[in-house]
Coordinates of C-alpha atoms and ligand atoms in Angstrom, one line a residue:
X269 CA 26.4 -35.2 -30.2
X270 CA 28.5 -32.5 -31.7
X271 CA 30.2 -33.4 -34.9
X272 CA 33.3 -31.4 -35.6
X273 CA 34.9 -30.9 -38.9
X274 CA 38.6 -31.9 -38.6
X275 CA 40.8 -30.7 -41.4
X276 CA 42.6 -33.5 -43.1
X277 CA 40.5 -36.4 -41.7
X278 CA 37.2 -35.6 -43.5
X279 CA 36.9 -36.2 -47.2
X280 CA 35.7 -33.6 -49.6
X281 CA 32.0 -34.8 -49.5
X282 CA 30.7 -33.3 -46.3
X283 CA 31.3 -35.6 -43.3
X284 CA 31.9 -38.5 -45.6
X285 CA 28.2 -39.3 -46.1
X286 CA 26.6 -40.6 -49.3
X287 CA 23.6 -38.9 -50.7
X288 CA 20.9 -41.4 -49.4
X289 CA 22.6 -41.3 -46.0
X290 CA 22.6 -37.5 -46.0
X291 CA 18.9 -37.5 -46.9
X292 CA 18.1 -39.9 -44.1
X293 CA 20.1 -37.9 -41.6
X294 CA 18.4 -34.6 -42.5
X295 CA 15.0 -36.3 -42.3
X296 CA 15.9 -37.5 -38.8
X297 CA 17.2 -34.1 -37.8
X298 CA 14.1 -32.2 -38.9
X299 CA 11.9 -34.8 -37.1
X300 CA 13.9 -34.2 -33.9
X301 CA 13.5 -30.4 -34.1
X302 CA 9.7 -30.7 -34.7
X303 CA 9.4 -33.0 -31.7
X304 CA 11.3 -30.7 -29.4
X305 CA 9.3 -27.7 -30.5
X306 CA 6.1 -29.5 -30.0
X307 CA 7.1 -30.7 -26.5
X308 CA 7.4 -27.0 -25.4
X309 CA 3.6 -26.7 -25.7
X310 CA 3.2 -29.7 -23.3
X311 CA 5.3 -28.1 -20.6
X312 CA 3.5 -26.5 -17.6
X313 CA 2.8 -22.9 -18.3
X314 CA 5.1 -21.8 -15.4
X315 CA 8.1 -23.6 -17.0
X316 CA 11.0 -21.3 -17.4
X317 CA 11.9 -23.0 -20.7
X318 CA 8.4 -22.3 -22.0
X319 CA 8.5 -18.7 -20.9
X320 CA 11.9 -18.3 -22.6
X321 CA 10.9 -19.7 -26.0
X322 CA 7.2 -18.9 -26.5
X323 CA 5.5 -15.6 -26.8
X324 CA 3.9 -15.0 -23.4
X325 CA 0.3 -15.8 -23.0
X326 CA -1.4 -12.6 -22.1
X327 CA -2.2 -12.1 -18.5
X328 CA -5.5 -13.2 -17.1
X329 CA -8.0 -10.4 -17.3
X330 CA -8.8 -8.5 -14.1
X331 CA -11.1 -10.1 -11.6
X332 CA -13.1 -8.7 -8.7
X333 CA -11.0 -8.0 -5.7
X334 CA -12.8 -10.6 -3.7
X335 CA -12.3 -13.2 -6.4
X336 CA -8.6 -12.7 -5.7
X337 CA -9.1 -14.0 -2.2
X338 CA -8.9 -17.7 -1.7
X339 CA -11.6 -19.9 -3.1
X340 CA -13.9 -17.4 -4.7
X341 CA -15.9 -18.9 -7.6
X342 CA -14.8 -16.2 -9.9
X343 CA -11.2 -17.4 -9.9
X344 CA -11.3 -19.5 -13.0
X345 CA -9.5 -20.1 -16.2
X346 CA -10.4 -17.4 -18.7
X347 CA -9.9 -16.8 -22.4
X348 CA -6.6 -15.3 -23.3
X349 CA -6.5 -11.8 -24.6
X350 CA -4.4 -11.0 -27.7
X351 CA -0.8 -10.2 -27.2
X352 CA -0.3 -6.5 -27.1
X353 CA 1.5 -4.8 -29.9
X354 CA 5.2 -4.5 -28.9
X355 CA 5.2 -1.4 -26.8
X356 CA 7.6 1.4 -26.6
X357 CA 9.2 1.7 -23.1
X358 CA 7.1 3.7 -20.7
X359 CA 8.2 7.3 -20.5
X360 CA 11.2 7.6 -18.3
X361 CA 11.8 3.9 -18.4
X362 CA 14.7 2.4 -20.3
X363 CA 15.2 -1.1 -18.9
X364 CA 13.2 -3.7 -20.7
X365 CA 13.7 -6.2 -17.9
X366 CA 11.4 -4.0 -15.8
X367 CA 8.4 -4.7 -18.1
X368 CA 5.7 -7.1 -17.3
X369 CA 6.3 -9.3 -20.3
X370 CA 8.9 -9.2 -23.0
X371 CA 8.0 -7.7 -26.4
X372 CA 6.4 -10.1 -28.7
X373 CA 8.9 -11.7 -31.1
X374 CA 8.5 -10.8 -34.7
X375 CA 7.1 -13.7 -36.7
X376 CA 5.6 -15.7 -33.8
X377 CA 2.0 -16.7 -34.4
X378 CA -0.4 -14.2 -32.9
X379 CA -3.1 -15.4 -30.6
X380 CA -6.5 -13.8 -31.2
X381 CA -9.2 -13.0 -28.8
X382 CA -12.2 -15.2 -29.3
X383 CA -15.3 -13.3 -30.2
X384 CA -19.0 -14.1 -30.0
X385 CA -21.4 -15.2 -27.3
X386 CA -18.9 -16.8 -25.0
X387 CA -16.9 -13.6 -24.8
X388 CA -20.0 -11.5 -24.1
X389 CA -21.2 -13.7 -21.4
X390 CA -17.8 -13.6 -19.7
X391 CA -17.8 -9.9 -19.9
X392 CA -21.2 -9.5 -18.4
X393 CA -20.4 -11.8 -15.5
X394 CA -17.3 -9.9 -14.5
X395 CA -17.9 -6.2 -14.9
X396 CA -14.3 -5.2 -14.8
X397 CA -13.4 -7.1 -17.9
X398 CA -13.5 -5.3 -21.2
X399 CA -11.7 -5.6 -24.5
X400 CA -8.0 -4.8 -24.0
X401 CA -6.6 -1.5 -25.4
X402 CA -3.3 -0.9 -27.0
X403 CA -0.8 -0.6 -24.2
X404 CA 1.7 1.8 -22.9
X405 CA 4.6 0.2 -21.2
X406 CA 3.5 -3.3 -22.2
X407 CA 1.3 -4.1 -19.3
X408 CA -2.0 -5.6 -20.6
X409 CA -5.0 -3.4 -19.9
X410 CA -8.2 -5.0 -19.1
X411 CA -9.7 -2.8 -16.4
X412 CA -12.8 -0.9 -17.2
X413 CA -12.1 2.5 -15.6
X414 CA -15.4 4.1 -16.6
X415 CA -17.4 1.2 -15.1
X416 CA -15.3 1.5 -11.9
X417 CA -16.0 5.2 -11.6
X418 CA -19.7 4.7 -12.2
X419 CA -19.9 2.2 -9.3
X420 CA -18.7 4.8 -6.7
X421 CA -21.5 5.7 -4.4
X422 CA -20.3 9.3 -3.9
X423 CA -18.5 11.8 -6.0
X424 CA -14.8 11.4 -5.1
X425 CA -14.5 14.9 -3.8
X426 CA -18.0 15.1 -2.4
X427 CA -20.9 17.3 -3.1
X428 CA -20.8 21.1 -2.5
X429 CA -21.1 22.0 1.2
X430 CA -24.7 22.7 2.0
X431 CA -24.3 23.5 5.7
X432 CA -24.4 27.3 5.5
X433 CA -24.0 27.9 9.2
X434 CA -20.6 26.4 9.9
X435 CA -19.4 26.8 6.4
X436 CA -17.2 29.8 6.6
X437 CA -15.1 28.7 9.6
X438 CA -14.6 25.2 8.3
X439 CA -13.8 26.5 4.9
X440 CA -11.2 28.8 6.3
X441 CA -9.7 26.0 8.2
X442 CA -9.5 23.8 5.1
X443 CA -8.0 26.7 3.2
X444 CA -5.3 27.1 5.9
X445 CA -4.4 23.4 5.6
X446 CA -4.3 23.7 1.8
X447 CA -2.0 26.7 2.1
X448 CA 0.3 24.6 4.3
X449 CA 0.3 21.8 1.8
X450 CA 1.1 24.2 -1.0
X451 CA 4.0 25.6 1.0
X452 CA 5.3 22.1 1.8
X453 CA 5.1 21.1 -1.9
X454 CA 6.6 24.4 -3.2
X455 CA 9.5 24.1 -0.8
X456 CA 10.1 20.5 -1.8
X457 CA 9.9 21.5 -5.5
X458 CA 12.2 24.4 -5.1
X459 CA 15.0 22.6 -3.2
X460 CA 14.6 18.9 -3.7
X461 CA 12.4 18.1 -6.7
X462 CA 12.9 14.4 -7.6
X463 CA 14.7 13.5 -4.4
X464 CA 12.9 11.3 -1.9
X465 CA 12.5 14.0 0.7
X466 CA 13.3 17.7 1.5
X467 CA 15.7 18.8 4.1
X468 CA 14.2 22.2 4.9
X469 CA 17.1 23.7 6.9
X470 CA 19.9 22.9 4.5
X471 CA 17.5 23.4 1.6
X472 CA 18.4 20.3 -0.3
X473 CA 17.2 16.8 -0.9
X474 CA 17.5 13.5 1.0
X475 CA 17.5 10.1 -0.6
X476 CA 17.7 7.8 2.4
X477 CA 18.4 4.1 2.1
X478 CA 15.0 2.5 2.2
X479 CA 13.9 2.7 -1.4
X480 CA 16.6 0.8 -3.3
X481 CA 17.6 3.8 -5.4
X482 CA 14.1 4.8 -6.3
X483 CA 13.6 8.6 -6.1
X484 CA 10.7 11.0 -5.8
X485 CA 9.0 9.5 -2.7
X486 CA 7.5 12.9 -1.9
X487 CA 6.1 13.3 -5.4
X488 CA 4.4 10.0 -5.4
X489 CA 3.2 10.3 -1.7
X490 CA 1.8 13.8 -2.6
X491 CA -0.2 13.0 -5.7
X492 CA -3.5 12.1 -4.1
X493 CA -3.3 14.8 -1.5
X494 CA -2.8 17.5 -4.2
X495 CA -5.7 16.0 -6.1
X496 CA -7.9 16.0 -2.9
X497 CA -7.2 19.7 -2.3
X498 CA -7.7 20.5 -5.9
X499 CA -4.2 21.9 -6.3
X500 CA -4.4 21.4 -10.0
X501 CA -1.2 23.0 -11.0
X502 CA 0.8 21.2 -8.4
X503 CA -0.8 17.9 -9.3
X504 CA 0.2 18.4 -12.9
X505 CA 3.7 19.1 -11.9
X506 CA 3.8 15.9 -9.9
X507 CA 2.3 13.9 -12.7
X508 CA 4.7 15.3 -15.2
X509 CA 7.6 14.3 -13.0
X510 CA 6.3 10.7 -12.8
X511 CA 5.9 10.6 -16.6
X512 CA 9.2 12.1 -17.4
X513 CA 11.6 11.1 -14.6
X514 CA 10.4 8.3 -12.4
X515 CA 12.6 5.4 -13.4
X516 CA 12.4 1.9 -12.1
X517 CA 15.8 1.1 -13.6
X518 CA 17.5 1.1 -10.1
X519 CA 19.7 -1.4 -8.4
X520 CA 19.8 -0.8 -4.7
X521 CA 18.4 -2.6 -1.7
X522 CA 14.8 -1.6 -0.8
X523 CA 12.4 -2.1 2.0
X524 CA 9.5 -4.2 0.7
X525 CA 7.1 -2.5 3.1
X526 CA 8.1 1.1 2.4
X527 CA 8.2 0.7 -1.3
X528 CA 4.8 -0.9 -1.2
X529 CA 3.0 1.5 1.0
X530 CA 4.4 4.7 -0.4
X531 CA 5.2 4.1 -4.0
X532 CA 2.8 1.4 -5.0
X533 CA 0.1 2.7 -2.8
X534 CA 0.6 6.3 -4.2
X535 CA 0.7 5.1 -7.8
X536 CA -2.4 2.9 -7.4
X537 CA -4.4 5.8 -5.8
X538 CA -3.3 8.2 -8.5
X539 CA -4.5 5.7 -11.1
X540 CA -7.9 5.2 -9.5
X541 CA -8.3 9.0 -9.2
X542 CA -7.3 9.9 -12.7
X543 CA -7.4 6.8 -14.9
X544 CA -4.0 7.8 -16.3
X545 CA -2.2 4.7 -17.6
X546 CA 1.2 5.8 -16.5
X547 CA 0.3 5.3 -12.8
X548 CA -1.1 1.8 -13.4
X549 CA 1.8 0.7 -15.5
X550 CA 4.4 1.9 -13.1
X551 CA 2.6 0.4 -10.1
X552 CA 2.5 -3.1 -11.7
X553 CA 6.1 -2.9 -12.9
X554 CA 7.3 -1.9 -9.5
X555 CA 5.2 -4.7 -7.9
X556 CA 7.0 -7.2 -10.1
X557 CA 10.3 -5.9 -8.8
X558 CA 9.2 -6.7 -5.3
X559 CA 8.4 -10.3 -6.0
X560 CA 11.8 -11.8 -5.2
X561 CA 11.2 -10.9 -1.5
X562 CA 8.8 -13.8 -1.4
X563 CA 11.4 -16.4 -2.4
X564 CA 11.6 -18.1 1.0
X565 CA 10.7 -21.6 2.1
X566 CA 7.4 -20.5 3.6
X567 CA 6.5 -17.7 1.2
X568 CA 6.6 -15.2 4.0
X569 CA 8.6 -12.4 2.4
X570 CA 11.8 -11.0 3.8
X571 CA 12.0 -7.3 4.5
X572 CA 14.6 -6.4 2.0
X573 CA 14.8 -7.0 -1.8
X574 CA 17.8 -6.3 -3.9
X575 CA 16.7 -4.8 -7.1
X576 CA 19.9 -5.7 -8.9
X577 CA 20.5 -9.3 -8.0
X578 CA 16.9 -10.2 -7.2
X579 CA 18.0 -11.6 -3.9
X580 CA 16.3 -10.9 -0.6
X581 CA 17.4 -10.4 3.0
X582 CA 16.2 -9.5 6.5
X583 CA 16.9 -6.5 8.7
X584 CA 19.9 -6.9 10.9
X585 CA 17.8 -5.5 13.8
X586 CA 15.0 -8.1 13.4
X587 CA 16.3 -10.7 15.8
X588 CA 19.8 -10.7 14.4
X589 CA 18.6 -10.9 10.8
X590 CA 16.5 -14.1 11.3
X591 CA 13.0 -12.6 11.1
X592 CA 10.4 -11.0 9.0
X593 CA 8.4 -8.3 10.7
X594 CA 4.6 -8.7 11.3
X595 CA 3.8 -5.1 10.3
X596 CA 5.8 -5.4 7.2
X597 CA 4.7 -8.7 5.6
X598 CA 1.2 -8.0 7.1
X599 CA 0.8 -4.7 5.2
X600 CA 0.8 -5.8 1.6
X601 CA -2.6 -7.2 1.2
X602 CA -4.5 -4.2 0.0
X603 CA -2.0 -3.1 -2.6
X604 CA -1.3 -6.5 -3.9
X605 CA -5.0 -7.3 -4.5
X606 CA -5.2 -4.1 -6.5
X607 CA -2.1 -5.0 -8.4
X608 CA -3.9 -8.2 -9.5
X609 CA -7.1 -6.3 -10.2
X610 CA -5.3 -3.9 -12.5
X611 CA -2.9 -6.4 -14.2
X612 CA -4.9 -9.5 -14.3
X613 CA -1.8 -11.2 -13.0
X614 CA -2.8 -13.6 -10.1
X615 CA 0.7 -13.8 -8.7
X616 CA 0.2 -10.7 -6.5
X617 CA -2.9 -12.0 -4.9
X618 CA -1.4 -15.5 -4.5
X619 CA 1.5 -14.1 -2.6
X620 CA -0.6 -12.3 0.0
X621 CA -3.1 -15.1 0.2
X622 CA -0.3 -17.4 1.2
X623 CA 0.8 -15.1 4.0
X624 CA -2.7 -15.3 5.4
X625 CA -2.6 -19.1 5.1
X626 CA 0.6 -19.4 7.0
X627 CA -0.6 -17.0 9.8
X628 CA -3.9 -18.8 10.1
X629 CA -2.3 -22.1 10.7
X630 CA 0.1 -20.9 13.3
X631 CA -0.3 -21.2 17.1
X632 CA -0.9 -17.7 18.5
X633 CA 0.2 -17.3 22.2
X634 CA -3.0 -16.3 23.9
X635 CA -4.4 -15.4 20.6
X636 CA -1.8 -12.7 20.1
X637 CA 0.5 -12.2 17.1
X638 CA 4.1 -11.7 18.0
X639 CA 6.1 -9.2 15.9
X640 CA 8.9 -11.5 14.6
X641 CA 8.4 -14.5 12.4
X642 CA 11.1 -16.7 10.7
X643 CA 10.5 -16.8 7.0
X644 CA 12.5 -20.0 6.9
X645 CA 10.9 -22.2 9.6
X646 CA 7.6 -20.3 9.8
X647 CA 7.8 -20.1 13.6
X648 CA 7.6 -17.0 15.9
X649 CA 11.1 -15.9 16.9
X650 CA 10.3 -13.6 19.8
X651 CA 7.2 -13.1 21.9
X652 CA 7.0 -9.3 21.6
X653 CA 3.5 -8.1 20.8
X654 CA 2.7 -4.5 20.0
X655 CA -0.1 -2.5 18.3
X656 CA 2.5 0.2 17.7
X657 CA 5.7 -0.1 15.7
X658 CA 6.5 -3.6 14.3
X659 CA 2.9 -4.8 14.6
X660 CA 0.6 -1.9 13.9
X661 CA -0.5 -2.0 10.3
X662 CA -0.9 -5.8 10.3
X663 CA -4.1 -5.3 12.3
X664 CA -5.1 -2.3 10.3
X665 CA -4.9 -4.3 7.0
X666 CA -7.1 -7.1 8.4
X667 CA -10.1 -4.8 9.1
X668 CA -9.4 -2.8 5.9
X669 CA -9.2 -6.0 3.8
X670 CA -12.7 -6.8 5.1
X671 CA -14.0 -3.4 4.2
X672 CA -12.2 -3.2 0.9
X673 CA -13.6 -6.6 -0.2
X674 CA -17.1 -5.1 0.1
X675 CA -17.5 -7.1 3.4
X676 CA -17.0 -10.5 1.8
X677 CA -13.5 -11.4 3.1
X678 CA -14.7 -13.2 6.2
X679 CA -11.3 -14.6 7.0
X680 CA -9.9 -11.1 7.5
X681 CA -12.9 -10.1 9.5
X682 CA -12.6 -13.0 11.9
X683 CA -8.8 -12.7 12.3
X684 CA -9.3 -9.0 13.1
X685 CA -11.9 -9.4 15.8
X686 CA -10.2 -12.4 17.3
X687 CA -6.9 -10.4 17.5
X688 CA -8.7 -7.4 19.0
X689 CA -10.3 -9.5 21.7
X690 CA -6.8 -10.8 22.7
X691 CA -5.4 -7.3 22.7
X692 CA -8.2 -6.1 24.8
X693 CA -7.8 -8.9 27.2
X694 CA -4.0 -8.9 27.6
X695 CA -2.7 -5.4 26.6
X696 CA -5.4 -2.9 27.4
X697 CA -4.9 -0.9 30.6
X698 CA -6.3 2.1 32.4
X699 CA -3.8 4.4 34.2
X700 CA -4.4 5.5 37.8
X701 CA -5.2 8.9 36.3
X702 CA -7.9 7.3 34.1
X703 CA -6.2 7.2 30.8
X704 CA -6.9 4.1 28.6
X705 CA -3.8 2.8 26.7
X706 CA -2.6 -0.3 24.9
X707 CA 0.6 -1.5 26.4
X708 CA 3.3 -3.7 24.8
X709 CA 3.8 -7.3 25.8
X710 CA 7.0 -9.2 26.2
X711 CA 6.4 -12.8 26.8
X712 CA 3.7 -12.0 29.4
X713 CA 5.3 -8.9 30.9
X714 CA 3.9 -5.5 30.1
X715 CA 5.8 -2.4 29.1
X716 CA 3.4 0.4 30.1
X717 CA 4.1 2.6 27.1
X718 CA 2.5 3.6 23.8
X719 CA 4.4 4.7 20.8
X720 CA 3.1 7.6 18.6
X721 CA 2.6 4.9 16.0
X722 CA 0.1 3.0 18.2
X723 CA -2.1 6.1 18.2
X724 CA -3.6 5.0 14.8
X725 CA -5.5 2.4 16.8
X726 CA -8.2 4.7 18.0
X727 CA -9.1 5.3 14.4
X728 CA -8.9 1.7 13.5
X729 CA -11.0 0.5 16.4
X730 CA -13.6 3.1 15.5
X731 CA -13.6 2.1 11.9
X732 CA -14.1 -1.6 12.8
X733 CA -16.8 -1.0 15.5
X734 CA -19.7 -1.1 13.1
X735 CA -19.2 -4.7 12.1
X736 CA -18.3 -6.1 15.5
X737 CA -20.8 -8.4 17.3
X738 CA -23.8 -6.4 18.3
X739 CA -22.8 -6.6 22.0
X740 CA -19.3 -5.3 21.3
X741 CA -20.1 -2.3 19.1
X742 CA -20.7 0.3 21.8
X743 CA -17.7 -1.0 23.7
X744 CA -15.4 -0.6 20.8
X745 CA -16.7 2.9 20.0
X746 CA -16.0 3.9 23.6
X747 CA -12.6 2.3 23.5
X748 CA -11.7 4.1 20.3
X749 CA -12.7 7.4 21.9
X750 CA -10.7 6.7 25.1
X751 CA -7.5 5.7 23.3
X752 CA -7.8 8.8 21.1
X753 CA -8.2 10.9 24.1
X754 CA -5.1 9.4 25.7
X755 CA -3.1 10.2 22.5
X756 CA -4.5 13.8 22.6
X757 CA -3.2 14.0 26.2
X758 CA 0.3 13.0 25.0
X759 CA 0.1 16.2 22.9
X760 CA -1.6 18.4 25.4
X761 CA 1.0 17.6 28.1
X762 CA 3.9 18.9 26.0
X763 CA 5.2 22.4 25.7
X764 CA 4.8 22.4 21.9
X765 CA 1.3 20.7 21.9
X766 CA 2.8 18.1 19.7
X767 CA 3.3 14.5 20.9
X768 CA 6.5 12.5 21.6
X769 CA 7.6 9.4 19.8
X770 CA 6.8 7.3 22.9
X771 CA 5.0 8.0 26.2
X772 CA 4.7 6.0 29.4
X773 CA 2.4 5.3 32.2
X774 CA 4.7 4.7 35.2
X775 CA 6.2 6.3 38.2
X776 CA 3.3 8.6 38.6
X777 CA 3.9 10.1 35.2
X778 CA 1.3 9.6 32.5
X779 CA 1.3 10.1 28.7
X780 CA 4.7 11.7 28.7
X781 CA 8.1 10.5 27.4
X782 CA 10.6 9.2 29.9
X783 CA 13.7 10.4 28.2
X784 CA 15.0 12.8 25.5
X785 CA 15.6 10.0 23.1
X786 CA 11.8 9.4 22.8
X787 CA 10.8 13.1 23.0
X788 CA 11.0 13.9 19.3
X789 CA 8.2 14.5 16.8
X790 CA 8.8 13.8 13.1
X791 CA 5.6 15.1 11.6
X792 CA 3.8 11.8 12.1
X793 CA 0.1 11.4 11.3
X794 CA -1.3 8.8 13.6
X795 CA -3.0 11.1 16.1
X796 CA -4.7 13.3 13.5
X797 CA -5.6 10.1 11.6
X798 CA -7.6 9.0 14.7
X799 CA -9.2 12.4 15.0
X800 CA -10.4 12.1 11.4
X801 CA -12.0 8.7 11.9
X802 CA -13.5 9.6 15.3
X803 CA -14.9 12.8 13.7
X804 CA -16.6 10.8 10.9
X805 CA -17.9 8.3 13.4
X806 CA -19.3 10.8 16.0
X807 CA -19.2 14.4 14.7
X808 CA -18.1 15.4 18.1
X809 CA -16.6 18.9 17.6
X810 CA -13.9 18.1 20.1
X811 CA -12.0 16.2 17.3
X812 CA -11.9 19.3 15.0
X813 CA -10.9 21.4 18.0
X814 CA -8.0 19.0 18.7
X815 CA -7.1 18.8 15.1
X816 CA -6.9 22.6 14.9
X817 CA -4.6 22.7 17.9
X818 CA -2.2 20.5 15.8
X819 CA -2.4 22.8 12.9
X820 CA -1.4 25.7 15.1
X821 CA 1.4 23.8 16.7
X822 CA 2.8 22.7 13.3
X823 CA 2.7 26.3 12.1
X824 CA 4.4 27.5 15.3
X825 CA 7.1 24.9 15.8
X826 CA 7.6 23.0 12.5
X827 CA 7.3 25.6 9.8
X828 CA 10.6 27.0 8.7
X829 CA 11.7 29.2 5.8
X830 CA 12.5 26.1 3.8
X831 CA 9.6 23.9 4.5
X832 CA 8.2 21.9 7.4
X833 CA 10.5 20.0 9.7
X834 CA 10.3 17.6 12.6
X835 CA 11.5 18.7 16.0
X836 CA 13.8 17.1 18.5
X837 CA 12.1 17.8 21.8
X838 CA 8.3 18.4 22.1
X839 CA 8.9 19.5 25.7
X840 CA 11.0 22.5 24.7
X841 CA 9.3 25.7 23.9
X842 CA 12.0 26.5 21.4
X843 CA 12.7 23.1 19.9
X844 CA 15.5 22.3 17.5
X845 CA 14.5 21.0 14.1
X846 CA 15.5 17.7 12.7
X847 CA 15.9 19.0 9.1
X848 CA 13.5 16.5 7.5
X849 CA 10.2 17.0 5.8
X850 CA 9.0 13.4 5.8
X851 CA 7.1 12.3 2.7
X852 CA 4.3 11.0 4.9
X853 CA 3.7 14.6 6.1
X854 CA 2.2 15.3 2.7
X855 CA 0.7 11.8 2.2
X856 CA -0.9 11.5 5.6
X857 CA -0.7 14.3 8.1
X858 CA -1.9 17.1 5.9
X859 CA -4.4 14.8 4.1
X860 CA -6.0 13.6 7.4
X861 CA -6.2 17.1 8.7
X862 CA -7.9 18.3 5.5
X863 CA -10.3 15.5 5.6
X864 CA -11.1 16.3 9.3
X865 CA -12.4 19.6 8.1
X866 CA -14.2 18.2 5.0
X867 CA -17.6 16.7 4.6
X868 CA -18.0 12.9 5.0
X869 CA -18.6 12.3 1.3
X870 CA -15.1 13.5 0.4
X871 CA -13.3 10.2 -0.1
X872 CA -16.3 8.6 1.5
X873 CA -15.5 5.6 3.6
X874 CA -18.2 3.7 1.8
X875 CA -16.1 3.9 -1.4
X876 CA -12.5 4.1 -0.2
X877 CA -10.1 2.6 2.3
X878 CA -6.9 4.3 3.1
X879 CA -3.7 2.2 3.0
X880 CA -1.3 2.7 5.8
X881 CA 0.3 5.6 4.0
X882 CA -3.2 7.2 3.6
X883 CA -3.5 6.4 -0.1
X884 CA -7.1 5.8 -0.9
X885 CA -7.9 2.5 -2.6
X886 CA -11.4 1.7 -3.8
X887 CA -13.8 -0.7 -2.1
X888 CA -14.9 -3.6 -4.3
X889 CA -18.5 -2.8 -5.2
X890 CA -18.5 -5.5 -7.9
X891 CA -18.7 -8.5 -5.7
X892 CA -19.2 -6.8 -2.4
X893 CA -22.4 -6.6 -0.4
X894 CA -24.9 -3.9 -1.1
X895 CA -25.0 -0.8 1.1
X896 CA -26.3 -1.2 4.6
X897 CA -29.9 0.2 4.5
X898 CA -29.8 0.9 8.2
X899 CA -26.7 3.0 7.9
X900 CA -26.9 6.7 8.6
X901 CA -26.8 8.8 5.4
X902 CA -23.5 10.4 4.6
X903 CA -23.0 14.1 5.0
X904 CA -24.1 16.1 8.0
Ligands
DMJ1072 C1 3.9 5.8 7.7 O1 4.9 5.6 6.8 C2 2.9 4.8 7.8 O2 1.8 5.2 8.4 C3 3.4 3.5 8.4 O3 2.4 2.6 8.6 C4 3.9 3.8 9.8 N1 4.7 5.0 9.9 C5 4.6 6.1 9.0 C6 4.2 7.4 9.6 O4 4.4 7.6 10.9

């Protein structure tokens, strides 16, 4: 009840109470306040009220990646770490609402970390947990970077090349790709530094509409490529930009998928490669900005998140705005597990674990995963299945989740091989001319076409072949090689020796586009990505030869005075340029080309998986299985 003081009606002694009455009233009031405050501690930890009024309990310390996957025994209540000292905003960051937890209120009681035997035994059970350090950007730090590096089985950039014979040629080829990267970076820096992408003809920047107002996609996509190629000066320029200018204080609508694979993927890799706090902090803060996408009845995220209002939405083109897209919500798993690993915050792992759970429970037509799913009802909206656009990286993330978990995520493994069986059974075809391809499926009817995007599948199938059932391994290796050969044909049959966006197998024409609207090439990586995996698998020199053809074609048709550009028609010997140097050209195309001409222990596949934007994320060697003794030694 609110007691108002009304002039004229209340006598001079406050509220007309006598002294003993006043005393009793005050006693009652103080009892009430104590009771209310005490009750706050009894509320569930997730209660908004509790979060508002109490100093946040420090995040759970990092756990092994596998522990983040459902039901692992390591997922358990842990001792809280002390609250970090109130931190200054991260460099370039000025919006406190972007931080992981609000600064500690002055005067609140400080929790202290328990010491002694219990703490020691916890730390020795979970290698990644160490005493927290003072924080930058207010994201608790509990990841033992040194221990992580010591667990890698190979030097990140490999050992010096010992193969004298082929050394000079391969080195020259690598140097050429490095020069191309330097040129792409310098051009971007000169004309578009800080914008998302470079427009090489008009020599200016391009922001696009996918990133919700975030800038610098090319910077963040380039970091690990510059590191790989030991372009030290360029790497420092990129890092300085992230430190000084990369702000999360933006308010547009962003693609959950694109922000995740490019920005979060790029920042995570940069952290794992350098241990520099700025990358970890920014990745976690950005991850938190994506969480509203998951506010749906099923927990299947929508494709768009509004950074200002915290609302979410679906793409208008995805079955009239009613669906989430398989490749989008299915390509978060790798990054989100690492966000949990590096923040100790289980929310990221829980979100992607739930996506798995929903998908596992659903009926799959013939074992296939359609591309559109309603995040409201949790039912498939359209029976369109594709290993290219809309579906692609969902399958990729299943097999890579298995590998990244140190081969303990059996659920991902089973889902991958089951899906691959269905694809093989219903979508796989061989053309009259003998080309193997994976068609698209519309409710049982096949479109005999492959998109450029689908050409990553040669690499994926090759990567997964080693852990397939014994009787399937050779089959999958063969299939991977055949699909990669088909994708090479789509390049070889064009005038520019670059491949079209989509190619068909009908009307007597094979591996060529049907119309001008699908004849463009936008510097995509998928074909060279497969060359790289097939090279590592087989060491067949044909893959380096094909990769080199791409290098020459890029130089001839895509290099302009202001940077690299996509082209509008691969069947024209003098193609027009599209005036875009896509950020994935630096993140993926140039990186995969460089790796194709590198030794196998450079970003060894024993230690790293590449996210779908080619950002390397470490395999979990803490809880994973030990190396396969029967496996061929790396290096050649
Ligand atoms: C990249 O952004 C990623 O590889 C994504 O998975 C699909 N498309 C582009 C490159 O083509």
